[in-house]
Amino acid sequence: MRRHPKAGFAAFALLLLGALAIARGQSYFRVDSAPTGLDAADALLSLTLWGWVWIAGGVLAIVAVRCPRVLVAASAVMIAVNVVWIASFLIAWASGDNDRGYVSAISYGHGLLSWLVVPWMVNHVRAYEEARCSETDG
């Protein structure tokens, strides 16, 4: 079976997003108090628990490279956590607690966009390969 030209890139992008999520998650284990801007997120769950959420999403993303069924779960976790971070920084900015909270929100918006685009690309590549496989089998 001929591989889709973007198959390697799609897998690499998913691995990279997973690794970055794990790195971010572990960074919250060493935080004594919520950084300015994450007070709203910290009010929902402790940053240590949020760290585990980031790590779980990252692990699911890495597993999804070989087990496509978990891609939806990985995407859901990572989209949700990015939305919470965006909202938390925007709340801090709007309330005057963090004058540059909107900048952090924009950065997490890029992360959110990545979690919308990369899973779509991975699914597109898989659908292409499955269609090619069924053409050669039939």
PDB file of N, CA, C and O in Angstrom, residues 13-29 47-62 74-75 77-79 81-82 85 108 111 114-115:
ATOM      1  N   ALA A  13       3.553  15.333  13.963  1.00  0.00           N
ATOM      2  CA  ALA A  13       2.840  16.449  14.585  1.00  0.00           C
ATOM      3  C   ALA A  13       2.071  15.987  15.814  1.00  0.00           C
ATOM      4  O   ALA A  13       2.068  16.656  16.855  1.00  0.00           O
ATOM      5  N   LEU A  14       1.443  14.827  15.733  1.00  0.00           N
ATOM      6  CA  LEU A  14       0.695  14.288  16.869  1.00  0.00           C
ATOM      7  C   LEU A  14       1.643  13.918  18.004  1.00  0.00           C
ATOM      8  O   LEU A  14       1.364  14.211  19.179  1.00  0.00           O
ATOM      9  N   LEU A  15       2.766  13.296  17.682  1.00  0.00           N
ATOM     10  CA  LEU A  15       3.772  12.987  18.714  1.00  0.00           C
ATOM     11  C   LEU A  15       4.291  14.261  19.378  1.00  0.00           C
ATOM     12  O   LEU A  15       4.442  14.317  20.600  1.00  0.00           O
ATOM     13  N   LEU A  16       4.557  15.272  18.578  1.00  0.00           N
ATOM     14  CA  LEU A  16       5.067  16.530  19.113  1.00  0.00           C
ATOM     15  C   LEU A  16       4.040  17.194  20.022  1.00  0.00           C
ATOM     16  O   LEU A  16       4.378  17.642  21.127  1.00  0.00           O
ATOM     17  N   LEU A  17       2.788  17.255  19.596  1.00  0.00           N
ATOM     18  CA  LEU A  17       1.747  17.832  20.448  1.00  0.00           C
ATOM     19  C   LEU A  17       1.621  17.060  21.758  1.00  0.00           C
ATOM     20  O   LEU A  17       1.450  17.659  22.821  1.00  0.00           O
ATOM     21  N   GLY A  18       1.707  15.745  21.672  1.00  0.00           N
ATOM     22  CA  GLY A  18       1.644  14.932  22.890  1.00  0.00           C
ATOM     23  C   GLY A  18       2.799  15.208  23.823  1.00  0.00           C
ATOM     24  O   GLY A  18       2.620  15.384  25.036  1.00  0.00           O
ATOM     25  N   ALA A  19       4.008  15.271  23.284  1.00  0.00           N
ATOM     26  CA  ALA A  19       5.194  15.536  24.106  1.00  0.00           C
ATOM     27  C   ALA A  19       5.125  16.924  24.746  1.00  0.00           C
ATOM     28  O   ALA A  19       5.474  17.098  25.924  1.00  0.00           O
ATOM     29  N   LEU A  20       4.667  17.912  23.986  1.00  0.00           N
ATOM     30  CA  LEU A  20       4.541  19.265  24.531  1.00  0.00           C
ATOM     31  C   LEU A  20       3.503  19.316  25.650  1.00  0.00           C
ATOM     32  O   LEU A  20       3.697  20.011  26.657  1.00  0.00           O
ATOM     33  N   ALA A  21       2.415  18.585  25.492  1.00  0.00           N
ATOM     34  CA  ALA A  21       1.385  18.543  26.534  1.00  0.00           C
ATOM     35  C   ALA A  21       1.932  17.895  27.806  1.00  0.00           C
ATOM     36  O   ALA A  21       1.676  18.365  28.918  1.00  0.00           O
ATOM     37  N   ILE A  22       2.706  16.831  27.651  1.00  0.00           N
ATOM     38  CA  ILE A  22       3.306  16.172  28.820  1.00  0.00           C
ATOM     39  C   ILE A  22       4.283  17.116  29.509  1.00  0.00           C
ATOM     40  O   ILE A  22       4.295  17.236  30.744  1.00  0.00           O
ATOM     41  N   ALA A  23       5.108  17.814  28.732  1.00  0.00           N
ATOM     42  CA  ALA A  23       6.065  18.759  29.312  1.00  0.00           C
ATOM     43  C   ALA A  23       5.333  19.867  30.069  1.00  0.00           C
ATOM     44  O   ALA A  23       5.719  20.243  31.183  1.00  0.00           O
ATOM     45  N   ARG A  24       4.269  20.405  29.477  1.00  0.00           N
ATOM     46  CA  ARG A  24       3.513  21.451  30.156  1.00  0.00           C
ATOM     47  C   ARG A  24       2.882  20.905  31.431  1.00  0.00           C
ATOM     48  O   ARG A  24       2.915  21.553  32.471  1.00  0.00           O
ATOM     49  N   GLY A  25       2.326  19.727  31.347  1.00  0.00           N
ATOM     50  CA  GLY A  25       1.680  19.133  32.517  1.00  0.00           C
ATOM     51  C   GLY A  25       2.623  18.958  33.687  1.00  0.00           C
ATOM     52  O   GLY A  25       2.303  19.310  34.826  1.00  0.00           O
ATOM     53  N   GLN A  26       3.820  18.448  33.430  1.00  0.00           N
ATOM     54  CA  GLN A  26       4.751  18.246  34.537  1.00  0.00           C
ATOM     55  C   GLN A  26       5.222  19.564  35.124  1.00  0.00           C
ATOM     56  O   GLN A  26       5.610  19.634  36.280  1.00  0.00           O
ATOM     57  N   SER A  27       5.159  20.642  34.342  1.00  0.00           N
ATOM     58  CA  SER A  27       5.600  21.943  34.859  1.00  0.00           C
ATOM     59  C   SER A  27       4.692  22.443  35.976  1.00  0.00           C
ATOM     60  O   SER A  27       5.117  23.247  36.804  1.00  0.00           O
ATOM     61  N   TYR A  28       3.461  21.983  36.027  1.00  0.00           N
ATOM     62  CA  TYR A  28       2.533  22.433  37.068  1.00  0.00           C
ATOM     63  C   TYR A  28       2.716  21.692  38.381  1.00  0.00           C
ATOM     64  O   TYR A  28       2.091  22.050  39.377  1.00  0.00           O
ATOM     65  N   PHE A  29       3.567  20.701  38.427  1.00  0.00           N
ATOM     66  CA  PHE A  29       3.836  20.001  39.682  1.00  0.00           C
ATOM     67  C   PHE A  29       4.748  20.813  40.596  1.00  0.00           C
ATOM     68  O   PHE A  29       4.811  20.565  41.786  1.00  0.00           O
ATOM     69  N   LEU A  47      -3.634  23.127  40.411  1.00  0.00           N
ATOM     70  CA  LEU A  47      -2.738  23.050  39.258  1.00  0.00           C
ATOM     71  C   LEU A  47      -2.069  21.682  39.154  1.00  0.00           C
ATOM     72  O   LEU A  47      -1.746  21.235  38.052  1.00  0.00           O
ATOM     73  N   THR A  48      -1.881  20.997  40.266  1.00  0.00           N
ATOM     74  CA  THR A  48      -1.336  19.639  40.206  1.00  0.00           C
ATOM     75  C   THR A  48      -2.284  18.715  39.443  1.00  0.00           C
ATOM     76  O   THR A  48      -1.851  17.949  38.577  1.00  0.00           O
ATOM     77  N   LEU A  49      -3.571  18.818  39.745  1.00  0.00           N
ATOM     78  CA  LEU A  49      -4.545  17.992  39.001  1.00  0.00           C
ATOM     79  C   LEU A  49      -4.608  18.412  37.541  1.00  0.00           C
ATOM     80  O   LEU A  49      -4.699  17.557  36.649  1.00  0.00           O
ATOM     81  N   TRP A  50      -4.532  19.720  37.271  1.00  0.00           N
ATOM     82  CA  TRP A  50      -4.490  20.164  35.885  1.00  0.00           C
ATOM     83  C   TRP A  50      -3.260  19.607  35.184  1.00  0.00           C
ATOM     84  O   TRP A  50      -3.310  19.252  34.007  1.00  0.00           O
ATOM     85  N   GLY A  51      -2.154  19.530  35.921  1.00  0.00           N
ATOM     86  CA  GLY A  51      -0.944  18.940  35.350  1.00  0.00           C
ATOM     87  C   GLY A  51      -1.198  17.523  34.876  1.00  0.00           C
ATOM     88  O   GLY A  51      -0.772  17.126  33.785  1.00  0.00           O
ATOM     89  N   TRP A  52      -1.917  16.761  35.694  1.00  0.00           N
ATOM     90  CA  TRP A  52      -2.238  15.383  35.304  1.00  0.00           C
ATOM     91  C   TRP A  52      -3.174  15.341  34.095  1.00  0.00           C
ATOM     92  O   TRP A  52      -3.079  14.442  33.256  1.00  0.00           O
ATOM     93  N   VAL A  53      -4.068  16.331  33.985  1.00  0.00           N
ATOM     94  CA  VAL A  53      -4.951  16.399  32.814  1.00  0.00           C
ATOM     95  C   VAL A  53      -4.121  16.644  31.552  1.00  0.00           C
ATOM     96  O   VAL A  53      -4.317  15.978  30.524  1.00  0.00           O
ATOM     97  N   TRP A  54      -3.179  17.607  31.624  1.00  0.00           N
ATOM     98  CA  TRP A  54      -2.296  17.862  30.477  1.00  0.00           C
ATOM     99  C   TRP A  54      -1.519  16.601  30.108  1.00  0.00           C
ATOM    100  O   TRP A  54      -1.396  16.256  28.929  1.00  0.00           O
ATOM    101  N   ILE A  55      -0.995  15.912  31.109  1.00  0.00           N
ATOM    102  CA  ILE A  55      -0.208  14.696  30.847  1.00  0.00           C
ATOM    103  C   ILE A  55      -1.081  13.607  30.237  1.00  0.00           C
ATOM    104  O   ILE A  55      -0.681  12.946  29.269  1.00  0.00           O
ATOM    105  N   ALA A  56      -2.284  13.424  30.771  1.00  0.00           N
ATOM    106  CA  ALA A  56      -3.190  12.402  30.223  1.00  0.00           C
ATOM    107  C   ALA A  56      -3.503  12.686  28.756  1.00  0.00           C
ATOM    108  O   ALA A  56      -3.467  11.777  27.921  1.00  0.00           O
ATOM    109  N   GLY A  57      -3.775  13.943  28.432  1.00  0.00           N
ATOM    110  CA  GLY A  57      -4.039  14.298  27.038  1.00  0.00           C
ATOM    111  C   GLY A  57      -2.838  14.033  26.156  1.00  0.00           C
ATOM    112  O   GLY A  57      -2.969  13.542  25.030  1.00  0.00           O
ATOM    113  N   GLY A  58      -1.639  14.346  26.661  1.00  0.00           N
ATOM    114  CA  GLY A  58      -0.418  14.102  25.897  1.00  0.00           C
ATOM    115  C   GLY A  58      -0.160  12.629  25.659  1.00  0.00           C
ATOM    116  O   GLY A  58       0.214  12.220  24.553  1.00  0.00           O
ATOM    117  N   VAL A  59      -0.364  11.828  26.691  1.00  0.00           N
ATOM    118  CA  VAL A  59      -0.176  10.381  26.548  1.00  0.00           C
ATOM    119  C   VAL A  59      -1.184   9.815  25.554  1.00  0.00           C
ATOM    120  O   VAL A  59      -0.830   9.005  24.689  1.00  0.00           O
ATOM    121  N   LEU A  60      -2.429  10.251  25.654  1.00  0.00           N
ATOM    122  CA  LEU A  60      -3.442   9.789  24.704  1.00  0.00           C
ATOM    123  C   LEU A  60      -3.066  10.160  23.270  1.00  0.00           C
ATOM    124  O   LEU A  60      -3.260   9.370  22.345  1.00  0.00           O
ATOM    125  N   ALA A  61      -2.504  11.358  23.091  1.00  0.00           N
ATOM    126  CA  ALA A  61      -2.094  11.776  21.746  1.00  0.00           C
ATOM    127  C   ALA A  61      -0.999  10.873  21.206  1.00  0.00           C
ATOM    128  O   ALA A  61      -1.038  10.473  20.036  1.00  0.00           O
ATOM    129  N   ILE A  62      -0.046  10.532  22.035  1.00  0.00           N
ATOM    130  CA  ILE A  62       1.046   9.656  21.597  1.00  0.00           C
ATOM    131  C   ILE A  62       0.514   8.260  21.280  1.00  0.00           C
ATOM    132  O   ILE A  62       0.878   7.667  20.264  1.00  0.00           O
ATOM    133  N   ALA A  74      -8.107  12.127  23.082  1.00  0.00           N
ATOM    134  CA  ALA A  74      -6.953  13.023  23.225  1.00  0.00           C
ATOM    135  C   ALA A  74      -7.332  14.437  22.803  1.00  0.00           C
ATOM    136  O   ALA A  74      -7.021  15.409  23.507  1.00  0.00           O
ATOM    137  N   SER A  75      -8.010  14.544  21.687  1.00  0.00           N
ATOM    138  CA  SER A  75      -8.410  15.863  21.185  1.00  0.00           C
ATOM    139  C   SER A  75      -9.371  16.552  22.143  1.00  0.00           C
ATOM    140  O   SER A  75      -9.230  17.746  22.423  1.00  0.00           O
ATOM    141  N   VAL A  77      -9.722  16.148  25.406  1.00  0.00           N
ATOM    142  CA  VAL A  77      -9.010  16.575  26.613  1.00  0.00           C
ATOM    143  C   VAL A  77      -8.194  17.824  26.313  1.00  0.00           C
ATOM    144  O   VAL A  77      -8.242  18.813  27.058  1.00  0.00           O
ATOM    145  N   MET A  78      -7.445  17.802  25.224  1.00  0.00           N
ATOM    146  CA  MET A  78      -6.543  18.912  24.938  1.00  0.00           C
ATOM    147  C   MET A  78      -7.287  20.169  24.480  1.00  0.00           C
ATOM    148  O   MET A  78      -6.881  21.281  24.811  1.00  0.00           O
ATOM    149  N   ILE A  79      -8.384  20.022  23.773  1.00  0.00           N
ATOM    150  CA  ILE A  79      -9.188  21.186  23.407  1.00  0.00           C
ATOM    151  C   ILE A  79      -9.786  21.796  24.673  1.00  0.00           C
ATOM    152  O   ILE A  79      -9.729  23.017  24.876  1.00  0.00           O
ATOM    153  N   VAL A  81      -8.744  21.628  27.834  1.00  0.00           N
ATOM    154  CA  VAL A  81      -7.763  22.258  28.719  1.00  0.00           C
ATOM    155  C   VAL A  81      -7.260  23.571  28.120  1.00  0.00           C
ATOM    156  O   VAL A  81      -7.051  24.555  28.844  1.00  0.00           O
ATOM    157  N   ASN A  82      -7.099  23.634  26.815  1.00  0.00           N
ATOM    158  CA  ASN A  82      -6.703  24.895  26.186  1.00  0.00           C
ATOM    159  C   ASN A  82      -7.798  25.946  26.325  1.00  0.00           C
ATOM    160  O   ASN A  82      -7.505  27.122  26.564  1.00  0.00           O
ATOM    161  N   TRP A  85      -7.620  27.312  29.828  1.00  0.00           N
ATOM    162  CA  TRP A  85      -6.468  28.223  29.980  1.00  0.00           C
ATOM    163  C   TRP A  85      -6.751  29.566  29.300  1.00  0.00           C
ATOM    164  O   TRP A  85      -6.445  30.625  29.845  1.00  0.00           O
ATOM    165  N   TYR A 108      -2.342  30.312  23.937  1.00  0.00           N
ATOM    166  CA  TYR A 108      -3.109  29.080  24.114  1.00  0.00           C
ATOM    167  C   TYR A 108      -4.117  28.898  22.976  1.00  0.00           C
ATOM    168  O   TYR A 108      -4.493  27.778  22.657  1.00  0.00           O
ATOM    169  N   GLY A 111      -2.356  26.941  20.527  1.00  0.00           N
ATOM    170  CA  GLY A 111      -2.394  25.540  20.935  1.00  0.00           C
ATOM    171  C   GLY A 111      -3.729  24.904  20.601  1.00  0.00           C
ATOM    172  O   GLY A 111      -3.791  23.779  20.092  1.00  0.00           O
ATOM    173  N   SER A 114      -3.922  24.192  16.965  1.00  0.00           N
ATOM    174  CA  SER A 114      -3.140  22.987  16.645  1.00  0.00           C
ATOM    175  C   SER A 114      -3.950  21.729  16.933  1.00  0.00           C
ATOM    176  O   SER A 114      -3.911  20.765  16.158  1.00  0.00           O
ATOM    177  N   TRP A 115      -4.686  21.739  18.043  1.00  0.00           N
ATOM    178  CA  TRP A 115      -5.480  20.562  18.403  1.00  0.00           C
ATOM    179  C   TRP A 115      -6.721  20.405  17.552  1.00  0.00           C
ATOM    180  O   TRP A 115      -7.349  19.348  17.541  1.00  0.00           O
TER     181      TRP A 115
END
